[in-house]
């Protein structure tokens, strides 16, 4: 069983401390940053705790960009997304024979910048419809690589 202690505010601040965007959070004299930069989807931790089924709702997107990001922040976020999905792909391959991995497909195509939060409500609604359809179809039982829907390009 996994447990944590300490103020939730400290954990939330540390989790939001994305390198290059927000400063590290200091907790009891130690600096912390967003753990997602190293292990965004901690499948390894779930496996080590004895999980038999692991559901993953990926963050970001694994779609090809229709245009290059217009800002340094946009390019940095895209690069981070590519790294996160590469780690998820490696973990999927490493653990798919040890646990039942169920990875929801991302929204593709996606033509909204990660730095543009003006479409949040619409994206949440679209993700809910997409994930509900995925669950209803039962395709999460497929042992294949589910991150990219058929016919969709991969981020480059």
Tab-separated table of C-alpha atoms in Angstrom:
chain	number	residue	atom	x	y	z
A	1	UNK	CA	0.000	0.000	0.000
A	2	UNK	CA	1.279	3.440	-0.932
A	3	UNK	CA	0.820	6.397	1.376
A	4	UNK	CA	2.031	9.985	1.607
A	5	UNK	CA	2.289	12.500	4.341
A	6	UNK	CA	2.700	16.245	4.547
A	7	UNK	CA	0.705	19.248	3.438
A	8	UNK	CA	-1.144	18.828	0.139
A	9	UNK	CA	-0.262	22.394	-0.840
A	10	UNK	CA	3.453	21.513	-0.901
A	11	UNK	CA	2.802	18.457	-3.077
A	12	UNK	CA	0.618	20.426	-5.499
A	13	UNK	CA	3.191	23.225	-5.798
A	14	UNK	CA	5.968	20.704	-6.430
A	15	UNK	CA	3.849	18.867	-8.994
A	16	UNK	CA	3.187	22.116	-10.854
A	17	UNK	CA	6.864	23.164	-10.871
A	18	UNK	CA	7.529	22.520	-14.562
A	19	UNK	CA	11.221	23.170	-15.254
A	20	UNK	CA	11.813	26.292	-17.327
A	21	UNK	CA	8.299	27.559	-16.649
A	22	UNK	CA	7.886	27.562	-12.856
A	23	UNK	CA	10.593	27.555	-10.189
A	24	UNK	CA	11.163	24.454	-8.051
A	25	UNK	CA	9.089	24.168	-4.893
A	26	UNK	CA	11.070	24.067	-1.672
A	27	UNK	CA	9.760	21.599	0.900
A	28	UNK	CA	11.650	21.111	4.165
A	29	UNK	CA	14.848	22.489	2.642
A	30	UNK	CA	14.745	20.338	-0.522
A	31	UNK	CA	13.796	21.503	-4.009
A	32	UNK	CA	11.200	19.560	-5.981
A	33	UNK	CA	9.911	19.795	-9.540
A	34	UNK	CA	7.126	18.187	-11.540
A	35	UNK	CA	7.783	14.441	-11.483
A	36	UNK	CA	6.125	14.188	-14.887
A	37	UNK	CA	9.277	15.505	-16.459
A	38	UNK	CA	10.959	12.215	-15.543
A	39	UNK	CA	8.088	9.721	-15.158
A	40	UNK	CA	4.807	11.261	-16.285
A	41	UNK	CA	2.960	7.946	-16.248
A	42	UNK	CA	4.428	5.924	-13.365
A	43	UNK	CA	3.442	2.481	-14.630
A	44	UNK	CA	6.603	1.105	-13.005
A	45	UNK	CA	5.387	2.313	-9.608
A	46	UNK	CA	1.967	0.743	-10.097
A	47	UNK	CA	3.597	-2.556	-11.082
A	48	UNK	CA	5.924	-2.454	-8.062
A	49	UNK	CA	2.879	-1.974	-5.809
A	50	UNK	CA	1.249	-5.093	-7.263
A	51	UNK	CA	-1.219	-3.633	-9.759
A	52	UNK	CA	-2.747	-6.177	-12.110
A	53	UNK	CA	-4.662	-3.699	-14.289
A	54	UNK	CA	-3.327	-0.205	-15.063
A	55	UNK	CA	-5.516	2.432	-16.729
A	56	UNK	CA	-3.609	5.310	-18.349
A	57	UNK	CA	-5.157	8.588	-19.459
A	58	UNK	CA	-2.255	10.227	-21.334
A	59	UNK	CA	-1.704	13.942	-21.038
A	60	UNK	CA	-0.695	16.111	-23.933
A	61	UNK	CA	-1.058	14.825	-27.446
A	62	UNK	CA	0.774	12.471	-29.757
A	63	UNK	CA	-0.474	13.971	-33.003
A	64	UNK	CA	1.567	15.483	-35.787
A	65	UNK	CA	1.583	19.258	-35.677
A	66	UNK	CA	-0.178	21.058	-38.508
A	67	UNK	CA	2.282	23.924	-38.053
A	68	UNK	CA	5.380	24.539	-35.960
A	69	UNK	CA	4.719	26.202	-32.596
A	70	UNK	CA	4.868	29.987	-32.906
A	71	UNK	CA	6.731	30.576	-29.643
A	72	UNK	CA	9.635	29.205	-27.654
A	73	UNK	CA	7.175	28.122	-24.945
A	74	UNK	CA	5.068	26.295	-27.521
A	75	UNK	CA	8.117	24.504	-28.915
A	76	UNK	CA	9.334	23.596	-25.408
A	77	UNK	CA	5.905	22.171	-24.532
A	78	UNK	CA	5.812	20.197	-27.782
A	79	UNK	CA	9.282	18.795	-27.095
A	80	UNK	CA	8.232	17.816	-23.576
A	81	UNK	CA	5.144	16.097	-24.990
A	82	UNK	CA	7.243	14.072	-27.425
A	83	UNK	CA	9.551	12.975	-24.575
A	84	UNK	CA	6.591	12.035	-22.374
A	85	UNK	CA	5.055	9.889	-25.101
A	86	UNK	CA	8.388	8.210	-25.866
A	87	UNK	CA	8.646	7.216	-22.190
A	88	UNK	CA	5.051	5.965	-22.212
A	89	UNK	CA	5.771	3.902	-25.341
A	90	UNK	CA	8.847	2.365	-23.681
A	91	UNK	CA	6.908	1.602	-20.485
A	92	UNK	CA	4.038	0.122	-22.476
A	93	UNK	CA	6.454	-2.248	-24.216
A	94	UNK	CA	8.268	-3.065	-20.955
A	95	UNK	CA	5.171	-3.823	-18.836
A	96	UNK	CA	2.446	-4.987	-21.239
A	97	UNK	CA	3.227	-8.652	-20.533
A	98	UNK	CA	3.292	-8.121	-16.747
A	99	UNK	CA	0.017	-6.219	-16.244
A	100	UNK	CA	-3.152	-5.497	-18.162
A	101	UNK	CA	-2.319	-2.028	-19.574
A	102	UNK	CA	-5.237	0.019	-20.843
A	103	UNK	CA	-4.107	3.282	-22.456
A	104	UNK	CA	-6.787	5.693	-23.669
A	105	UNK	CA	-6.140	7.131	-27.141
A	106	UNK	CA	-5.349	10.852	-27.353
A	107	UNK	CA	-7.420	13.411	-29.200
A	108	UNK	CA	-6.142	13.423	-32.787
A	109	UNK	CA	-6.071	15.487	-34.815
A	110	UNK	CA	-5.540	18.413	-32.483
A	111	UNK	CA	-4.964	21.924	-33.787
A	112	UNK	CA	-4.834	23.784	-30.480
A	113	UNK	CA	-1.592	24.808	-28.787
A	114	UNK	CA	-0.887	23.345	-25.340
A	115	UNK	CA	-0.273	26.911	-24.193
A	116	UNK	CA	-3.768	28.054	-25.317
A	117	UNK	CA	-6.262	27.417	-22.531
A	118	UNK	CA	-9.169	29.185	-24.255
A	119	UNK	CA	-10.418	25.837	-25.650
A	120	UNK	CA	-10.255	23.875	-22.390
A	121	UNK	CA	-13.994	23.265	-21.991
A	122	UNK	CA	-14.403	22.078	-25.585
A	123	UNK	CA	-11.364	19.788	-25.317
A	124	UNK	CA	-12.625	18.276	-22.062
A	125	UNK	CA	-16.004	17.601	-23.677
A	126	UNK	CA	-14.354	16.099	-26.779
A	127	UNK	CA	-12.075	13.929	-24.619
A	128	UNK	CA	-15.057	12.698	-22.623
A	129	UNK	CA	-16.909	11.688	-25.805
A	130	UNK	CA	-13.807	10.060	-27.290
A	131	UNK	CA	-12.923	8.135	-24.126
A	132	UNK	CA	-16.530	7.038	-23.573
A	133	UNK	CA	-16.642	5.675	-27.135
A	134	UNK	CA	-13.307	3.885	-26.550
A	135	UNK	CA	-14.610	2.321	-23.333
A	136	UNK	CA	-17.945	1.359	-24.916
A	137	UNK	CA	-16.163	-0.284	-27.863
A	138	UNK	CA	-14.176	-2.554	-25.556
A	139	UNK	CA	-11.025	-1.873	-27.591
A	140	UNK	CA	-9.109	-1.263	-24.354
A	141	UNK	CA	-8.856	-5.054	-24.174
A	142	UNK	CA	-6.643	-4.986	-27.291
A	143	UNK	CA	-3.036	-5.750	-26.383
A	144	UNK	CA	-1.718	-3.596	-29.249
A	145	UNK	CA	-0.338	-0.079	-29.069
A	146	UNK	CA	-3.418	2.124	-28.556
A	147	UNK	CA	-1.911	5.613	-28.337
A	148	UNK	CA	-2.399	6.648	-31.934
A	149	UNK	CA	-5.782	6.026	-33.541
A	150	UNK	CA	-5.555	4.264	-36.937
A	151	UNK	CA	-4.747	6.670	-39.765
A	152	UNK	CA	-3.374	9.366	-37.456
A	153	UNK	CA	0.211	10.617	-37.768
A	154	UNK	CA	2.667	10.540	-34.875
A	155	UNK	CA	4.278	13.718	-33.532
A	156	UNK	CA	7.632	14.389	-35.155
